[in-house]
GROMACS .gro file of C-alpha atoms in nm:
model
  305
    1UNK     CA    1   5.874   1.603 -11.543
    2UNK     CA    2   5.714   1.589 -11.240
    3UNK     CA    3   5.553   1.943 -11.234
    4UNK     CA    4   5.446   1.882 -11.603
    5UNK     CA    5   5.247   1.616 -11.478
    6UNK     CA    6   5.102   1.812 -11.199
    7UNK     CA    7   5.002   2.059 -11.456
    8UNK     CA    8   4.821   1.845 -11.694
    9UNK     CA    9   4.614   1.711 -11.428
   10UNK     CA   10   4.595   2.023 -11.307
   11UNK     CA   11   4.415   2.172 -11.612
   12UNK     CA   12   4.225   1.798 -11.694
   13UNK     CA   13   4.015   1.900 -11.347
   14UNK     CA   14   3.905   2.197 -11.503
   15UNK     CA   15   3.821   2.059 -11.837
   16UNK     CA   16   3.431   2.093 -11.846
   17UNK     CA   17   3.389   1.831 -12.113
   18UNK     CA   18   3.539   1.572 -11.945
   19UNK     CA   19   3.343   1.669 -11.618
   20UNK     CA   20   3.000   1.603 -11.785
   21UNK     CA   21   3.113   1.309 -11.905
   22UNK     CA   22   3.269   1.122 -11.599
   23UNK     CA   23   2.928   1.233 -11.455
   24UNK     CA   24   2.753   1.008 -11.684
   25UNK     CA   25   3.010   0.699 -11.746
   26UNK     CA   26   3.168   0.759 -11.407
   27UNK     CA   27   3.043   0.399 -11.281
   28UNK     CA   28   3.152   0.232 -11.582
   29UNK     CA   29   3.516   0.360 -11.545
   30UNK     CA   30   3.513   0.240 -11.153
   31UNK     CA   31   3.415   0.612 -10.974
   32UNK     CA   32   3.270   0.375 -10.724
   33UNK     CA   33   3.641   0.224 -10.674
   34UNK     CA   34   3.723   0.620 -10.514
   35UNK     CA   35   3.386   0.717 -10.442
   36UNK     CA   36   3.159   0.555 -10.177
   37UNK     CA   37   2.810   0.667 -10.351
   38UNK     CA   38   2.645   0.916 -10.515
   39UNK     CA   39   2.463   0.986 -10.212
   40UNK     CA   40   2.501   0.911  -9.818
   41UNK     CA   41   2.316   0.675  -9.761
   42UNK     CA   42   2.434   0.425 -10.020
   43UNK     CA   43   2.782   0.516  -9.899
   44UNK     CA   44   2.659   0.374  -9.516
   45UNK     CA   45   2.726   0.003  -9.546
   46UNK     CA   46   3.076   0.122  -9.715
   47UNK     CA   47   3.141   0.275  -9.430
   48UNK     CA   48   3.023   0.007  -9.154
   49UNK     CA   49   3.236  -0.238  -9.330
   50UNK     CA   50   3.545  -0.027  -9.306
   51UNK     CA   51   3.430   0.028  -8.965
   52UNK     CA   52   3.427  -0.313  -8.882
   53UNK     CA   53   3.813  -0.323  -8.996
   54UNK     CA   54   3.900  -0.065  -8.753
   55UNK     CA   55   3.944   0.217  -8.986
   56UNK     CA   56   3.750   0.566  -8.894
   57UNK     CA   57   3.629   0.756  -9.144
   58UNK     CA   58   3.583   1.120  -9.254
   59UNK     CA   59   3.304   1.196  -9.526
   60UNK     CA   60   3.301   1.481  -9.816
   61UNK     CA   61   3.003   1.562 -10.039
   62UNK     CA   62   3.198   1.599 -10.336
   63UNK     CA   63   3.146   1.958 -10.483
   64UNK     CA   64   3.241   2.309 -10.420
   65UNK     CA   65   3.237   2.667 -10.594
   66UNK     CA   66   2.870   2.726 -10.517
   67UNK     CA   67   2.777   3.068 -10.688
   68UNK     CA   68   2.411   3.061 -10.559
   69UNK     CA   69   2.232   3.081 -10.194
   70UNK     CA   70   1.922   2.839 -10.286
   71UNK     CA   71   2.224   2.546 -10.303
   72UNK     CA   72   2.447   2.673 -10.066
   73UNK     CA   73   2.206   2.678  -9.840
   74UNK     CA   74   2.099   2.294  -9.983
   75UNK     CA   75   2.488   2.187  -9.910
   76UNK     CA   76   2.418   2.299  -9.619
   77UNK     CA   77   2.119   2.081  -9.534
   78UNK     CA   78   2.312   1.773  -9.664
   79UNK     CA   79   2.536   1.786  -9.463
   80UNK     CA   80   2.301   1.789  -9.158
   81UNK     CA   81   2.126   1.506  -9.300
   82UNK     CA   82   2.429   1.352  -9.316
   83UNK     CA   83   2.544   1.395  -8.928
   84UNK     CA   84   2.215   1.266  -8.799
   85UNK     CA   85   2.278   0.967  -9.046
   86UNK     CA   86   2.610   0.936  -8.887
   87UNK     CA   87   2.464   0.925  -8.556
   88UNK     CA   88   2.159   0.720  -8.611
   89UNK     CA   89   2.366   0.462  -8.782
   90UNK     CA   90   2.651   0.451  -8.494
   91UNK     CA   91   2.905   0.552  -8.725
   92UNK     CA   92   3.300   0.595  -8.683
   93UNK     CA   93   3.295   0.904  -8.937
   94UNK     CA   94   3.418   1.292  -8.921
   95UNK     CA   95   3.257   1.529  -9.205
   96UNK     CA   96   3.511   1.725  -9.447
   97UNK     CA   97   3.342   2.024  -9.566
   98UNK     CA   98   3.420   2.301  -9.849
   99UNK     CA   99   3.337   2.664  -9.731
  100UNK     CA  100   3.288   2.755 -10.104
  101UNK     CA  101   3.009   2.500 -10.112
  102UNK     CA  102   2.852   2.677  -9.845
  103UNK     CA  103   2.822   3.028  -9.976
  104UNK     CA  104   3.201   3.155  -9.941
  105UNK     CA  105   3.202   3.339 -10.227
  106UNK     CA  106   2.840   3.516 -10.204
  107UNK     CA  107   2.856   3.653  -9.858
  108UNK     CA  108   3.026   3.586  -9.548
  109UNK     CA  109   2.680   3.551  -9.376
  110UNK     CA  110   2.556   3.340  -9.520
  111UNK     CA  111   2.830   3.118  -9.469
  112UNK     CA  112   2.835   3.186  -9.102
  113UNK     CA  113   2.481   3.075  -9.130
  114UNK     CA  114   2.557   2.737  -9.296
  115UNK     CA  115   2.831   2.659  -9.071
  116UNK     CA  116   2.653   2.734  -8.737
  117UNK     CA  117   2.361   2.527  -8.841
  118UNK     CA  118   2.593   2.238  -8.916
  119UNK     CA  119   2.816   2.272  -8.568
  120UNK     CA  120   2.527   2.283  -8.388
  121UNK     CA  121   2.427   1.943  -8.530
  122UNK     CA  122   2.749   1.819  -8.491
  123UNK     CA  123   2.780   1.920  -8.097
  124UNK     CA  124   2.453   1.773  -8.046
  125UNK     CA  125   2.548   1.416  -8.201
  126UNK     CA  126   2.949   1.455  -8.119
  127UNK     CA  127   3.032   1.442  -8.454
  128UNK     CA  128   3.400   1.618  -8.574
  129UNK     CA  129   3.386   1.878  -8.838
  130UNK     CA  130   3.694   1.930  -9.063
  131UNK     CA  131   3.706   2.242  -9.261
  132UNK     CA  132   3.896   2.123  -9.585
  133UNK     CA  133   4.117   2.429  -9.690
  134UNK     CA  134   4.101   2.532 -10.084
  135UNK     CA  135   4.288   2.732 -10.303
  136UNK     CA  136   4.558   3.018 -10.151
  137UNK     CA  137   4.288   3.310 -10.238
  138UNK     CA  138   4.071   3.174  -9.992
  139UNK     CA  139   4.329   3.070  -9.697
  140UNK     CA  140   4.261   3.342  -9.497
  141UNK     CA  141   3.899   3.358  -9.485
  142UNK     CA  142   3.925   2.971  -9.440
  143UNK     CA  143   4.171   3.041  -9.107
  144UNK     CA  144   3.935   3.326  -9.016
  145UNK     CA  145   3.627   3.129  -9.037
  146UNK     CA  146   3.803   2.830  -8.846
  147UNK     CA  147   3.916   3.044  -8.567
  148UNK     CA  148   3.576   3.201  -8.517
  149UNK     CA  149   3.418   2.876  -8.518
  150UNK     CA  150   3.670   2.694  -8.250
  151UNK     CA  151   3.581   2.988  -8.012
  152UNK     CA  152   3.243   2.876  -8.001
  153UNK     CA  153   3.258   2.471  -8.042
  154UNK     CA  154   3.579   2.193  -7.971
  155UNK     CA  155   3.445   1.985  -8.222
  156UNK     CA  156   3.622   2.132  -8.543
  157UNK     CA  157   3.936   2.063  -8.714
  158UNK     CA  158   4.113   2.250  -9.057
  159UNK     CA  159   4.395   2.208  -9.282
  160UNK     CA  160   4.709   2.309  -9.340
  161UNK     CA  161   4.906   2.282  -9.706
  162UNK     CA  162   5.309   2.266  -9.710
  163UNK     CA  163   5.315   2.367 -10.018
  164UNK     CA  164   5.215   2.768  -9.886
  165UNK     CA  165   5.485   2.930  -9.805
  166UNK     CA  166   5.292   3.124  -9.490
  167UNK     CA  167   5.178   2.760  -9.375
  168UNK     CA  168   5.459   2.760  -9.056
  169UNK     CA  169   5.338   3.122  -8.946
  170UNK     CA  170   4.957   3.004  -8.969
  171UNK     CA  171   5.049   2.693  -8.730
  172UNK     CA  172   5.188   2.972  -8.450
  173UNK     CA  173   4.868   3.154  -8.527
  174UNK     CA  174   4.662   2.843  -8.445
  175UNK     CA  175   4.858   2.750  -8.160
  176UNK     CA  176   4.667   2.907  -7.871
  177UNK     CA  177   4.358   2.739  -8.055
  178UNK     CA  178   4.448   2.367  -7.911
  179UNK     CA  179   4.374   2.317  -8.318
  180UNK     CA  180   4.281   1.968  -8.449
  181UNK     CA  181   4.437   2.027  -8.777
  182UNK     CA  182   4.520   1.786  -9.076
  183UNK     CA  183   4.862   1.864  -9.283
  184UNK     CA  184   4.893   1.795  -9.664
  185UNK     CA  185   5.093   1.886  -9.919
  186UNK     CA  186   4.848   2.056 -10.168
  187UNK     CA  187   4.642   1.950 -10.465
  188UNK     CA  188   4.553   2.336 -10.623
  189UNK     CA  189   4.730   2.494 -10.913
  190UNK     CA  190   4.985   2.794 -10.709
  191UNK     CA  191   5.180   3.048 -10.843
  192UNK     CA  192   5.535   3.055 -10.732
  193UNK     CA  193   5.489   3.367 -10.552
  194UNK     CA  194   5.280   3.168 -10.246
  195UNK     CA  195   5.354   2.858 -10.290
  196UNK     CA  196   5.682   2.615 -10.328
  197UNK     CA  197   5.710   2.463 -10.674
  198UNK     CA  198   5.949   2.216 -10.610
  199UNK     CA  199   5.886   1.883 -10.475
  200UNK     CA  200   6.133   1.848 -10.183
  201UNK     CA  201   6.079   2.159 -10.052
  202UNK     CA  202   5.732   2.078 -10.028
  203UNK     CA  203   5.831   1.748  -9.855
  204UNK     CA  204   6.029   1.907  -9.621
  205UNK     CA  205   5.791   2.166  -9.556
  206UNK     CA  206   5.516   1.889  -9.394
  207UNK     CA  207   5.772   1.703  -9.215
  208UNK     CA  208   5.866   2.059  -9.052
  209UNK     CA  209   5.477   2.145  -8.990
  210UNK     CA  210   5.443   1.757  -8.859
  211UNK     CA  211   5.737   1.828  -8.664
  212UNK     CA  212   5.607   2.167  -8.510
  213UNK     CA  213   5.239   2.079  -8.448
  214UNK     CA  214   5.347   1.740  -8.267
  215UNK     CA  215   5.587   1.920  -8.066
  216UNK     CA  216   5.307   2.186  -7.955
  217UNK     CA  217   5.102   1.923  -7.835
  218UNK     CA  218   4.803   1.948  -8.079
  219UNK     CA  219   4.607   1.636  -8.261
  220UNK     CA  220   4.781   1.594  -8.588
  221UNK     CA  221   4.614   1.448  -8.875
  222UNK     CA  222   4.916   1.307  -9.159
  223UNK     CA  223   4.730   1.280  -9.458
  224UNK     CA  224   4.969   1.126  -9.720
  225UNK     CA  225   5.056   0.820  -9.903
  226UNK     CA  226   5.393   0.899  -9.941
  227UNK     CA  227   5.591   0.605  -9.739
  228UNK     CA  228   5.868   0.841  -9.643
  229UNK     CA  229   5.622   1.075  -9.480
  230UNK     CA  230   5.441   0.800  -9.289
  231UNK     CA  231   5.777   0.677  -9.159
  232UNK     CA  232   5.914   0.998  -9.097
  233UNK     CA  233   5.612   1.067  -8.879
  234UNK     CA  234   5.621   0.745  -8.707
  235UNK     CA  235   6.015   0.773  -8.631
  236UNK     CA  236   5.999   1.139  -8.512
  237UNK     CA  237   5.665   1.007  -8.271
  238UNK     CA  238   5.842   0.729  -8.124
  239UNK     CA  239   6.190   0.946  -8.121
  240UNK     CA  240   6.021   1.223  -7.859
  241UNK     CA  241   5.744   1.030  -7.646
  242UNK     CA  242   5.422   1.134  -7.895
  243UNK     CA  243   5.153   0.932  -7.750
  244UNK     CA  244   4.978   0.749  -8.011
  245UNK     CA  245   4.647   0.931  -7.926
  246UNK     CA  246   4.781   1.280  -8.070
  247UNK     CA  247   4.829   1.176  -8.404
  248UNK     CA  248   4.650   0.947  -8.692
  249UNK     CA  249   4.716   0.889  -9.018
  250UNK     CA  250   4.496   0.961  -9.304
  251UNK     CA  251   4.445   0.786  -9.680
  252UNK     CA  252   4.212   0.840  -9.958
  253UNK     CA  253   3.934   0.569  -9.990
  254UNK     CA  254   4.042   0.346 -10.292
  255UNK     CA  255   4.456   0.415 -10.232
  256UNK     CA  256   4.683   0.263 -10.019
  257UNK     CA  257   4.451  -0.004  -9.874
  258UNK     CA  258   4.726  -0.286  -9.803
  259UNK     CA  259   4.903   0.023  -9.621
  260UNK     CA  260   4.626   0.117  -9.453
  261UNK     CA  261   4.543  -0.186  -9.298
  262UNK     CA  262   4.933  -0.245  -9.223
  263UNK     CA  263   4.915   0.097  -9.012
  264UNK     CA  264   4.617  -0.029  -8.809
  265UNK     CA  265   4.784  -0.366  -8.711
  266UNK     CA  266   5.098  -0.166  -8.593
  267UNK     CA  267   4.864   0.013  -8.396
  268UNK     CA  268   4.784   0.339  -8.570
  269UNK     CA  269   4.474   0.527  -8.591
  270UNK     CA  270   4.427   0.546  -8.948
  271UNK     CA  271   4.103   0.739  -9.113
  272UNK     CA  272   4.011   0.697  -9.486
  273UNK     CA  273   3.851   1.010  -9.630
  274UNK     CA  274   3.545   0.886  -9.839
  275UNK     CA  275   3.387   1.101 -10.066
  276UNK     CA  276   3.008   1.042 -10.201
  277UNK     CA  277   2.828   1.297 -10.461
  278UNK     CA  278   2.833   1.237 -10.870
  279UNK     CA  279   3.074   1.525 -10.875
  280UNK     CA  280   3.407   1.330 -10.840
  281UNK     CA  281   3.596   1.469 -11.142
  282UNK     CA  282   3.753   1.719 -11.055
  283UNK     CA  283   3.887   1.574 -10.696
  284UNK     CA  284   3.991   1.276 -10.843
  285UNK     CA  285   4.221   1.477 -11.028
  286UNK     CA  286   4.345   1.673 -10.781
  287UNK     CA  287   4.450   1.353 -10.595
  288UNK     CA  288   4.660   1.289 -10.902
  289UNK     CA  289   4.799   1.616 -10.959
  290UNK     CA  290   4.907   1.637 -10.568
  291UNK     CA  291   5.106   1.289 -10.608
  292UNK     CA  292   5.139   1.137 -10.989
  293UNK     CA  293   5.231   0.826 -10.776
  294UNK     CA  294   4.859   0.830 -10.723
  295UNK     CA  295   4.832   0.728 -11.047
  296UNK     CA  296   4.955   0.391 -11.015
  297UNK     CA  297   4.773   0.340 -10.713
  298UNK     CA  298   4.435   0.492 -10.873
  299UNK     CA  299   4.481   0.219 -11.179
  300UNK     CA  300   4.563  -0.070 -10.939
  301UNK     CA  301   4.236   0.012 -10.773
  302UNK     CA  302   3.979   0.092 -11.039
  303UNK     CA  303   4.063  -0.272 -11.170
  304UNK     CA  304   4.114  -0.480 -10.915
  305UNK     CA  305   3.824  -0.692 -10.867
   0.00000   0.00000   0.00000
């Protein structure tokens, strides 16, 4: 039952249709309840205020799949407009970025281009750049990008999904990185052949990559709202001396906010990923396909005044 629902949410964030139209009635069916604005800047006093409650933040502009260089290279821009907005404002935020929105698929320099312009921004205003990893066709180029990157700046983080089955050999490859890396279970539609299907072996699979990154010393991001995960990580922390500065949690803006604030008076760093942009569809899907939990935690939010 549980991979049907996966797979109906799965193929609803594809549905075109139903794109254009949360696009235009988004607001009305509480978008702004999982998204912080359509652009940055309205999604700044969001972000102060969950500041000011000690959460940190990390920032998407929602969109990806770019198939031309004129708005690569725009997605691009934004998201240097949206570091030195960061800084000027004296925010606690990261920025999550897609590679695919930034030319992936055209041509690797161009890319290269996009991503250098943004580090460089980020360096200059100490600002942490997480490169959000996509479907399994595009892992590789992801880690090679990521690795290319971390030789030239310390200021830039990835992700790893449990669900891959090569995701424990890509955490030895990192290794000798020092990698700032945030583990998740998956939200893309896999074939069997690289990715678990079922559910517990997907579980187990993050609690062995939270297991094996902790243990190697490296900053590990937990981004889940599964309970078991949170205490698994918090048990197997306190169980073998993990300071409490090598780890965080992480939560979707709009889920989980009674847990969230829970973690941060038992003295967790936690960071709520907020995503901005009118294109919210198709992630807000995701989110449900990855956990159908979500869904009861999506519903409780989009009403609750």
């Amino acid at each position: 039952m549980e991979a049907l629902s996966k797979n109906f949410f799965l193929y609803l964030s594809n549905n075109s249709v139903l794109d254009r139209l949360a696009k235009k009635w988004g607001p009305k069916f509480g978008a702004d309840k999982i998204v912080g604005g359509e652009t940055f800047e309205q999604a700044v006093p969001l972000i102060q205020q969950l500041n000011n409650q000690g959460l940190h933040i990390t920032v998407d502009h929602l969109g990806e799949f770019v198939s031309s260089e004129e708005e690569a290279r725009n997605r691009a821009k934004e998201c240097v407009d949206t570091i030195r907005s960061i800084s000027s404002n004296q925010l606690q935020s990261q920025v999550s970025v897609k590679l695919t929105s930034l030319g992936l698929d055209i041509r690797h320099d161009l890319v290269w281009e996009n991503m250098i312009n943004i580090m460089e921004e980020a360096k200059k205003h100490n600002v942490v750049i997480t490169i959000d990893m996509e479907d399994s066709t595009r892992t590789q180029k992801t880690l090679e990008m990521y690795k290319a990157l971390k030789e030239k700046y310390d200021n830039i983080g990835t992700v790893i999904q449990s669900y891959l089955y090569r995701s424990s050999e890509d955490l030895d490859d990192l290794n000798s990185y020092d990698p700032y890396l945030r583990l998740v279970k998956g939200a893309y539609k896999e074939s069997g052949k690289v990715a678990f299907v079922e559910k517990s072996y997907v579980d187990d699979n993050l609690k062995h990559l939270i297991k094996k990154n902790l243990l190697n010393g490296n900053y590990t991001a937990v981004a889940s709202h599964d309970d078991a995960m949170i205490e698994y990580t918090k048990s197997f922390a306190k169980e073998n001396n993990i300071p409490s500065d090598q780890f965080e949690f992480q939560m979707l803006y709009g889920m989980r906010n009674d847990t969230q604030l829970a973690l941060l008076k038992e003295g967790y760093k936690v960071r709520v990923y907020l995503p901005y942009g009118d294109d919210w569809y198709g992630y807000f899907m995701r989110r449900l396909a990855e956990r159908p939990a979500n869904v009861a935690f999506a519903v409780k939010g989009i009403f609750k005044k």
